[in-house]
Amino acid sequence: MADLHLVVDRAAGGLAAQIAREVREAVRSGRLVPGARLPATRDLARDLGLSRGVVVEAYEQLVAEGLLESRTGAGTRIAAGAGRGAAPGHPADEREGRPHYGHRPTSPDLGLFPRQAWLAAVRHVLATLPNDALDYGDPGGVPALCREVAAYLGRVRAADASPDDVVVVTGVAQGLSLVVQALVRDRGRGIVLAVEDPTSERQIPLLRRAGAHTVPVPVDREGIVVEALPGDADAVLVTPAHQYPTGVVLSPARRAALIGWAARTGALVLEDDYDAEVRFDRDPVGCLQGLAPDRVVLAGSVSKALAPGLRLGWIAAPPRVARAVRLARGELDLGSPVIDQYALAHLIAGGAYDRHLRRMRREYRRRRDALVRALAEHLPWITVHGISAGLHLYAQLDGGADGGGDLSGLAEAARAAGLSAEVVTPAHGPPGLVIGFARLPAHRVTDAVRALAGNVSRDVRG
Ligand SMILES: Cc1ncc(COP(=O)(O)O)c(C=O)c1O
């Protein structure tokens, strides 16, 4: 039965008119959107303590105005086209006035989400979970998932973490945010956070909001330039497995230098492991956390492997940091949804997560190969980097310190051709273009790049 909150003054007259006015106002404000179902007249009359005839009269008036649609068997609904709300089923971010989220160049192909495996995992969880497990749990994550993630990270990322070092969070974004907040609390002041230049610009606002003053540090062919790190940094945020956005892998020498720097200065290394599972034709690179578990916080999530919308991730951190983040979740929001956590634990434990990752790697490798081949053929004047892993590549125009041409024109043409693309403007060095290839099936890549080449030869290269 549909439920509806309406305020009616029974002492005043015109009860049907009052109900009609309330419904109109709810539609105007977007509280009731087209397609929304209204309670049956009998139920609403009972809720409001009124006779059914009053509610019938109000509904009939609204049907006459075209605001409601009433069909036998389908009940009464807000008419399509009424009010300012979106039709049901449209994502909230498409509604008027809302910022647009999503479609990042690093987002996976959501059509590859393993629906059957996830459904089976949720089914298993609901069939077997004791009632008590549905209560408020450990805000740092259900023990079963902390155990599975610790074992998984050890096995796949060569991490060195016990289940107690693992805290479940809603993603890398929240993990980093809460670690920065914990450092700020510990120091009693805002912290200095070194970030790679270029970096993921989307993360900067959340890091600042958490209390970090960010200082850009250049990235070269070996990754972050360790000698350029500021002496007063409390922490450094890096993407060692596949630098975002350039795709550089942090070299062994730099890895050692970074750990040495952290040990000398007492700073914490925040390791954003955002796409580490997606590697194609290179040996796996173990995480930094495994080399220095007392100095490094590893942050990862299922956003690339499954879907960003799950908002499910983890950190593996030194015990003091893990305790602080667990406490923060206890004070902030009491933790992540438990059914999803148990479902993920079940997927990992049963091997379905690894099988899915292997399938994804094969599929994304096909798409990456097709894109690299097509770019070399149709746009030979751009150089691509960082192609051995991840869901994006980094393109630069040949010639000239400014990149040799108009990158935003190229980005626009790429988007028009169905690729996802974003211009990157580092503080140091030439600009580049992130091109996401996850969502473009291999058989459509050649046509897309041919279309792109047609547009840019006219608009960009002049
Ligand atoms: C480099 C990088 N780090 C972190 C994130 C955020 O990941 P999560 O969904 O795990 O919060 C993203 C998402 O696009 C990313 O590109």
PDB file of C-alpha atoms in Angstrom, residues 159-375:
ATOM      1  CA  ALA A 159      49.813  -6.516   1.160  1.00  0.00           C
ATOM      2  CA  ASP A 160      50.726  -7.168   4.778  1.00  0.00           C
ATOM      3  CA  ALA A 161      47.519  -6.631   6.736  1.00  0.00           C
ATOM      4  CA  SER A 162      45.647  -8.569   9.413  1.00  0.00           C
ATOM      5  CA  PRO A 163      41.826  -8.419   9.522  1.00  0.00           C
ATOM      6  CA  ASP A 164      42.144  -5.881  12.367  1.00  0.00           C
ATOM      7  CA  ASP A 165      44.100  -3.541  10.092  1.00  0.00           C
ATOM      8  CA  VAL A 166      41.267  -3.551   7.528  1.00  0.00           C
ATOM      9  CA  VAL A 167      38.409  -1.054   7.827  1.00  0.00           C
ATOM     10  CA  VAL A 168      35.470  -1.234   5.428  1.00  0.00           C
ATOM     11  CA  VAL A 169      34.583   2.159   3.936  1.00  0.00           C
ATOM     12  CA  THR A 170      32.343   3.357   1.128  1.00  0.00           C
ATOM     13  CA  GLY A 171      35.245   3.690  -1.318  1.00  0.00           C
ATOM     14  CA  VAL A 172      38.721   5.109  -1.786  1.00  0.00           C
ATOM     15  CA  ALA A 173      37.208   8.581  -1.521  1.00  0.00           C
ATOM     16  CA  GLN A 174      35.821   8.033   1.980  1.00  0.00           C
ATOM     17  CA  GLY A 175      38.881   6.047   3.058  1.00  0.00           C
ATOM     18  CA  LEU A 176      41.253   8.898   2.174  1.00  0.00           C
ATOM     19  CA  SER A 177      38.919  11.466   3.635  1.00  0.00           C
ATOM     20  CA  LEU A 178      38.698   9.715   6.995  1.00  0.00           C
ATOM     21  CA  VAL A 179      42.456   9.100   7.171  1.00  0.00           C
ATOM     22  CA  VAL A 180      43.093  12.818   6.552  1.00  0.00           C
ATOM     23  CA  GLN A 181      40.519  13.691   9.215  1.00  0.00           C
ATOM     24  CA  ALA A 182      42.222  11.330  11.661  1.00  0.00           C
ATOM     25  CA  LEU A 183      45.602  12.973  11.001  1.00  0.00           C
ATOM     26  CA  VAL A 184      44.080  16.424  11.474  1.00  0.00           C
ATOM     27  CA  ARG A 185      42.634  15.329  14.815  1.00  0.00           C
ATOM     28  CA  ASP A 186      45.899  13.794  15.889  1.00  0.00           C
ATOM     29  CA  ARG A 187      47.937  16.910  15.001  1.00  0.00           C
ATOM     30  CA  GLY A 188      45.324  19.360  16.265  1.00  0.00           C
ATOM     31  CA  ARG A 189      45.706  21.374  13.014  1.00  0.00           C
ATOM     32  CA  GLY A 190      45.209  21.142   9.265  1.00  0.00           C
ATOM     33  CA  ILE A 191      47.760  18.885   7.571  1.00  0.00           C
ATOM     34  CA  VAL A 192      50.121  19.381   4.650  1.00  0.00           C
ATOM     35  CA  LEU A 193      49.337  16.714   2.060  1.00  0.00           C
ATOM     36  CA  ALA A 194      51.645  16.262  -0.942  1.00  0.00           C
ATOM     37  CA  VAL A 195      49.724  15.154  -4.036  1.00  0.00           C
ATOM     38  CA  GLU A 196      50.964  14.044  -7.431  1.00  0.00           C
ATOM     39  CA  ASP A 197      50.975  16.599 -10.249  1.00  0.00           C
ATOM     40  CA  PRO A 198      48.946  15.814 -12.303  1.00  0.00           C
ATOM     41  CA  THR A 199      46.458  14.118 -10.000  1.00  0.00           C
ATOM     42  CA  SER A 200      42.782  13.205  -9.845  1.00  0.00           C
ATOM     43  CA  GLU A 201      41.331  16.711  -9.547  1.00  0.00           C
ATOM     44  CA  ARG A 202      38.040  15.273  -8.340  1.00  0.00           C
ATOM     45  CA  GLN A 203      39.678  14.207  -5.092  1.00  0.00           C
ATOM     46  CA  ILE A 204      41.057  17.636  -4.211  1.00  0.00           C
ATOM     47  CA  PRO A 205      37.800  19.097  -2.786  1.00  0.00           C
ATOM     48  CA  LEU A 206      37.219  16.108  -0.518  1.00  0.00           C
ATOM     49  CA  LEU A 207      40.802  16.184   0.744  1.00  0.00           C
ATOM     50  CA  ARG A 208      40.545  19.920   1.455  1.00  0.00           C
ATOM     51  CA  ARG A 209      37.206  19.467   3.157  1.00  0.00           C
ATOM     52  CA  ALA A 210      38.818  16.871   5.416  1.00  0.00           C
ATOM     53  CA  GLY A 211      41.448  19.429   6.458  1.00  0.00           C
ATOM     54  CA  ALA A 212      44.357  18.949   4.021  1.00  0.00           C
ATOM     55  CA  HIS A 213      46.403  21.713   2.462  1.00  0.00           C
ATOM     56  CA  THR A 214      47.453  20.065  -0.822  1.00  0.00           C
ATOM     57  CA  VAL A 215      50.891  20.682  -2.343  1.00  0.00           C
ATOM     58  CA  PRO A 216      51.467  19.432  -5.924  1.00  0.00           C
ATOM     59  CA  VAL A 217      54.666  17.446  -6.518  1.00  0.00           C
ATOM     60  CA  PRO A 218      55.773  16.653 -10.091  1.00  0.00           C
ATOM     61  CA  VAL A 219      55.499  13.203 -11.641  1.00  0.00           C
ATOM     62  CA  ASP A 220      58.061  12.078 -14.254  1.00  0.00           C
ATOM     63  CA  ARG A 221      58.653   8.832 -16.134  1.00  0.00           C
ATOM     64  CA  GLU A 222      59.367   6.983 -12.867  1.00  0.00           C
ATOM     65  CA  GLY A 223      56.448   8.393 -10.909  1.00  0.00           C
ATOM     66  CA  ILE A 224      56.417  10.988  -8.141  1.00  0.00           C
ATOM     67  CA  VAL A 225      59.705  12.919  -7.786  1.00  0.00           C
ATOM     68  CA  VAL A 226      60.592  12.047  -4.207  1.00  0.00           C
ATOM     69  CA  GLU A 227      63.289  14.752  -3.856  1.00  0.00           C
ATOM     70  CA  ALA A 228      60.637  17.367  -4.589  1.00  0.00           C
ATOM     71  CA  LEU A 229      58.434  16.390  -1.636  1.00  0.00           C
ATOM     72  CA  PRO A 230      57.955  19.276   0.797  1.00  0.00           C
ATOM     73  CA  GLY A 231      59.914  18.898   4.055  1.00  0.00           C
ATOM     74  CA  ASP A 232      56.875  19.736   6.182  1.00  0.00           C
ATOM     75  CA  ALA A 233      54.467  17.219   4.581  1.00  0.00           C
ATOM     76  CA  ASP A 234      52.402  15.207   7.065  1.00  0.00           C
ATOM     77  CA  ALA A 235      51.421  12.756   4.331  1.00  0.00           C
ATOM     78  CA  VAL A 236      51.682  12.077   0.611  1.00  0.00           C
ATOM     79  CA  LEU A 237      48.949  10.698  -1.643  1.00  0.00           C
ATOM     80  CA  VAL A 238      50.195   8.474  -4.478  1.00  0.00           C
ATOM     81  CA  THR A 239      48.839   6.079  -7.124  1.00  0.00           C
ATOM     82  CA  PRO A 240      51.898   3.776  -7.451  1.00  0.00           C
ATOM     83  CA  ALA A 241      50.396   0.887  -9.443  1.00  0.00           C
ATOM     84  CA  HIS A 242      49.089   3.109 -12.267  1.00  0.00           C
ATOM     85  CA  GLN A 243      49.536   6.818 -11.719  1.00  0.00           C
ATOM     86  CA  TYR A 244      46.352   8.797 -12.275  1.00  0.00           C
ATOM     87  CA  PRO A 245      46.191  10.179 -14.898  1.00  0.00           C
ATOM     88  CA  THR A 246      49.551   9.543 -16.635  1.00  0.00           C
ATOM     89  CA  GLY A 247      49.545   5.769 -16.117  1.00  0.00           C
ATOM     90  CA  VAL A 248      53.201   5.705 -14.977  1.00  0.00           C
ATOM     91  CA  VAL A 249      54.161   2.799 -12.701  1.00  0.00           C
ATOM     92  CA  LEU A 250      56.233   3.937  -9.706  1.00  0.00           C
ATOM     93  CA  SER A 251      59.735   2.566 -10.383  1.00  0.00           C
ATOM     94  CA  PRO A 252      61.456   0.248  -7.882  1.00  0.00           C
ATOM     95  CA  ALA A 253      64.022   2.953  -7.057  1.00  0.00           C
ATOM     96  CA  ARG A 254      61.298   5.520  -6.370  1.00  0.00           C
ATOM     97  CA  ARG A 255      59.322   3.041  -4.279  1.00  0.00           C
ATOM     98  CA  ALA A 256      62.359   2.542  -2.057  1.00  0.00           C
ATOM     99  CA  ALA A 257      63.044   6.295  -1.960  1.00  0.00           C
ATOM    100  CA  LEU A 258      59.437   7.081  -1.008  1.00  0.00           C
ATOM    101  CA  ILE A 259      59.410   4.553   1.822  1.00  0.00           C
ATOM    102  CA  GLY A 260      62.789   5.881   3.001  1.00  0.00           C
ATOM    103  CA  TRP A 261      61.462   9.440   2.938  1.00  0.00           C
ATOM    104  CA  ALA A 262      58.382   8.438   4.970  1.00  0.00           C
ATOM    105  CA  ALA A 263      60.491   6.593   7.535  1.00  0.00           C
ATOM    106  CA  ARG A 264      62.851   9.592   7.882  1.00  0.00           C
ATOM    107  CA  THR A 265      60.187  12.290   8.143  1.00  0.00           C
ATOM    108  CA  GLY A 266      57.485  10.341   9.993  1.00  0.00           C
ATOM    109  CA  ALA A 267      54.998  11.157   7.225  1.00  0.00           C
ATOM    110  CA  LEU A 268      52.251   8.745   6.211  1.00  0.00           C
ATOM    111  CA  VAL A 269      51.970   7.410   2.635  1.00  0.00           C
ATOM    112  CA  LEU A 270      48.397   7.186   1.334  1.00  0.00           C
ATOM    113  CA  GLU A 271      48.345   4.604  -1.445  1.00  0.00           C
ATOM    114  CA  ASP A 272      45.347   4.995  -3.767  1.00  0.00           C
ATOM    115  CA  ASP A 273      45.062   1.527  -5.316  1.00  0.00           C
ATOM    116  CA  TYR A 274      42.053   2.530  -7.422  1.00  0.00           C
ATOM    117  CA  ASP A 275      42.530   0.273 -10.488  1.00  0.00           C
ATOM    118  CA  ALA A 276      45.297  -2.121  -9.457  1.00  0.00           C
ATOM    119  CA  GLU A 277      43.410  -5.294 -10.382  1.00  0.00           C
ATOM    120  CA  VAL A 278      43.030  -4.191 -13.995  1.00  0.00           C
ATOM    121  CA  ARG A 279      46.420  -4.926 -15.531  1.00  0.00           C
ATOM    122  CA  PHE A 280      47.048  -6.392 -18.963  1.00  0.00           C
ATOM    123  CA  ASP A 281      50.538  -7.060 -20.174  1.00  0.00           C
ATOM    124  CA  ARG A 282      52.852  -6.384 -17.324  1.00  0.00           C
ATOM    125  CA  ASP A 283      53.801  -8.320 -14.226  1.00  0.00           C
ATOM    126  CA  PRO A 284      51.691  -7.457 -11.210  1.00  0.00           C
ATOM    127  CA  VAL A 285      53.264  -4.750  -9.085  1.00  0.00           C
ATOM    128  CA  GLY A 286      52.827  -5.405  -5.370  1.00  0.00           C
ATOM    129  CA  CYS A 287      51.480  -2.580  -3.255  1.00  0.00           C
ATOM    130  CA  LEU A 288      53.690  -0.238  -1.224  1.00  0.00           C
ATOM    131  CA  GLN A 289      51.772  -1.160   1.902  1.00  0.00           C
ATOM    132  CA  GLY A 290      53.334  -4.625   1.831  1.00  0.00           C
ATOM    133  CA  LEU A 291      56.811  -3.051   1.990  1.00  0.00           C
ATOM    134  CA  ALA A 292      56.087  -0.741   4.918  1.00  0.00           C
ATOM    135  CA  PRO A 293      52.836  -1.608   6.685  1.00  0.00           C
ATOM    136  CA  ASP A 294      53.678   0.761   9.549  1.00  0.00           C
ATOM    137  CA  ARG A 295      53.964   3.804   7.241  1.00  0.00           C
ATOM    138  CA  VAL A 296      51.486   3.154   4.400  1.00  0.00           C
ATOM    139  CA  VAL A 297      47.687   3.230   4.239  1.00  0.00           C
ATOM    140  CA  LEU A 298      46.356   1.244   1.284  1.00  0.00           C
ATOM    141  CA  ALA A 299      42.940   2.353  -0.020  1.00  0.00           C
ATOM    142  CA  GLY A 300      40.958   0.293  -2.531  1.00  0.00           C
ATOM    143  CA  SER A 301      37.401  -0.458  -3.584  1.00  0.00           C
ATOM    144  CA  VAL A 302      35.169  -2.488  -5.876  1.00  0.00           C
ATOM    145  CA  SER A 303      34.453   0.611  -7.996  1.00  0.00           C
ATOM    146  CA  LYS A 304      36.448  -0.639 -11.007  1.00  0.00           C
ATOM    147  CA  ALA A 305      36.035  -4.390 -10.520  1.00  0.00           C
ATOM    148  CA  LEU A 306      32.264  -4.334  -9.880  1.00  0.00           C
ATOM    149  CA  ALA A 307      30.566  -0.929  -9.878  1.00  0.00           C
ATOM    150  CA  PRO A 308      31.162   2.493  -8.294  1.00  0.00           C
ATOM    151  CA  GLY A 309      27.508   2.642  -7.254  1.00  0.00           C
ATOM    152  CA  LEU A 310      28.009  -0.126  -4.712  1.00  0.00           C
ATOM    153  CA  ARG A 311      30.083   2.340  -2.647  1.00  0.00           C
ATOM    154  CA  LEU A 312      32.094  -0.433  -1.054  1.00  0.00           C
ATOM    155  CA  GLY A 313      35.798  -0.262  -0.352  1.00  0.00           C
ATOM    156  CA  TRP A 314      38.464  -0.702   2.298  1.00  0.00           C
ATOM    157  CA  ILE A 315      41.591   0.645   3.823  1.00  0.00           C
ATOM    158  CA  ALA A 316      44.461  -1.430   5.201  1.00  0.00           C
ATOM    159  CA  ALA A 317      46.252   0.778   7.693  1.00  0.00           C
ATOM    160  CA  PRO A 318      48.710   0.817  10.606  1.00  0.00           C
ATOM    161  CA  PRO A 319      46.762  -0.166  13.759  1.00  0.00           C
ATOM    162  CA  ARG A 320      46.549   3.394  15.137  1.00  0.00           C
ATOM    163  CA  VAL A 321      45.136   4.763  11.879  1.00  0.00           C
ATOM    164  CA  ALA A 322      42.756   1.805  11.459  1.00  0.00           C
ATOM    165  CA  ARG A 323      41.424   2.386  14.998  1.00  0.00           C
ATOM    166  CA  ALA A 324      40.918   6.104  14.312  1.00  0.00           C
ATOM    167  CA  VAL A 325      39.029   5.454  11.067  1.00  0.00           C
ATOM    168  CA  ARG A 326      36.850   2.759  12.684  1.00  0.00           C
ATOM    169  CA  LEU A 327      36.038   5.223  15.472  1.00  0.00           C
ATOM    170  CA  ALA A 328      35.257   7.925  12.894  1.00  0.00           C
ATOM    171  CA  ARG A 329      32.739   5.669  11.155  1.00  0.00           C
ATOM    172  CA  GLY A 330      31.201   4.854  14.524  1.00  0.00           C
ATOM    173  CA  GLU A 331      30.729   8.558  15.167  1.00  0.00           C
ATOM    174  CA  LEU A 332      29.793   9.598  11.632  1.00  0.00           C
ATOM    175  CA  ASP A 333      27.410   7.076  10.116  1.00  0.00           C
ATOM    176  CA  LEU A 334      27.629   3.715  11.928  1.00  0.00           C
ATOM    177  CA  GLY A 335      29.155   1.846   9.001  1.00  0.00           C
ATOM    178  CA  SER A 336      28.264   0.383   5.597  1.00  0.00           C
ATOM    179  CA  PRO A 337      25.221  -1.762   4.659  1.00  0.00           C
ATOM    180  CA  VAL A 338      25.807  -5.235   6.062  1.00  0.00           C
ATOM    181  CA  ILE A 339      24.062  -7.330   3.407  1.00  0.00           C
ATOM    182  CA  ASP A 340      26.362  -5.936   0.704  1.00  0.00           C
ATOM    183  CA  GLN A 341      29.375  -6.560   2.906  1.00  0.00           C
ATOM    184  CA  TYR A 342      28.446 -10.202   3.474  1.00  0.00           C
ATOM    185  CA  ALA A 343      27.678 -10.593  -0.230  1.00  0.00           C
ATOM    186  CA  LEU A 344      31.129  -9.319  -1.189  1.00  0.00           C
ATOM    187  CA  ALA A 345      32.743 -11.556   1.431  1.00  0.00           C
ATOM    188  CA  HIS A 346      30.880 -14.514  -0.093  1.00  0.00           C
ATOM    189  CA  LEU A 347      31.974 -13.578  -3.646  1.00  0.00           C
ATOM    190  CA  ILE A 348      35.615 -13.346  -2.617  1.00  0.00           C
ATOM    191  CA  ALA A 349      35.585 -16.500  -0.481  1.00  0.00           C
ATOM    192  CA  GLY A 350      33.953 -18.612  -3.189  1.00  0.00           C
ATOM    193  CA  GLY A 351      36.314 -17.451  -5.952  1.00  0.00           C
ATOM    194  CA  ALA A 352      33.614 -15.671  -8.001  1.00  0.00           C
ATOM    195  CA  TYR A 353      35.321 -12.297  -7.494  1.00  0.00           C
ATOM    196  CA  ASP A 354      38.632 -13.580  -8.944  1.00  0.00           C
ATOM    197  CA  ARG A 355      36.847 -15.281 -11.850  1.00  0.00           C
ATOM    198  CA  HIS A 356      34.992 -12.076 -12.645  1.00  0.00           C
ATOM    199  CA  LEU A 357      38.238 -10.083 -12.547  1.00  0.00           C
ATOM    200  CA  ARG A 358      39.883 -12.467 -14.994  1.00  0.00           C
ATOM    201  CA  ARG A 359      36.954 -12.101 -17.399  1.00  0.00           C
ATOM    202  CA  MET A 360      37.039  -8.309 -17.068  1.00  0.00           C
ATOM    203  CA  ARG A 361      40.768  -8.198 -17.761  1.00  0.00           C
ATOM    204  CA  ARG A 362      40.324 -10.177 -20.982  1.00  0.00           C
ATOM    205  CA  GLU A 363      37.464  -7.964 -22.161  1.00  0.00           C
ATOM    206  CA  TYR A 364      39.146  -4.669 -21.291  1.00  0.00           C
ATOM    207  CA  ARG A 365      42.365  -5.826 -22.910  1.00  0.00           C
ATOM    208  CA  ARG A 366      40.451  -6.352 -26.181  1.00  0.00           C
ATOM    209  CA  ARG A 367      39.012  -2.847 -25.934  1.00  0.00           C
ATOM    210  CA  ARG A 368      42.382  -1.332 -25.045  1.00  0.00           C
ATOM    211  CA  ASP A 369      44.116  -3.128 -27.945  1.00  0.00           C
ATOM    212  CA  ALA A 370      41.467  -1.957 -30.400  1.00  0.00           C
ATOM    213  CA  LEU A 371      41.745   1.650 -29.203  1.00  0.00           C
ATOM    214  CA  VAL A 372      45.549   1.775 -29.259  1.00  0.00           C
ATOM    215  CA  ARG A 373      45.590   0.254 -32.748  1.00  0.00           C
ATOM    216  CA  ALA A 374      42.956   2.648 -34.089  1.00  0.00           C
ATOM    217  CA  LEU A 375      44.633   5.707 -32.560  1.00  0.00           C
TER     218      LEU A 375
END
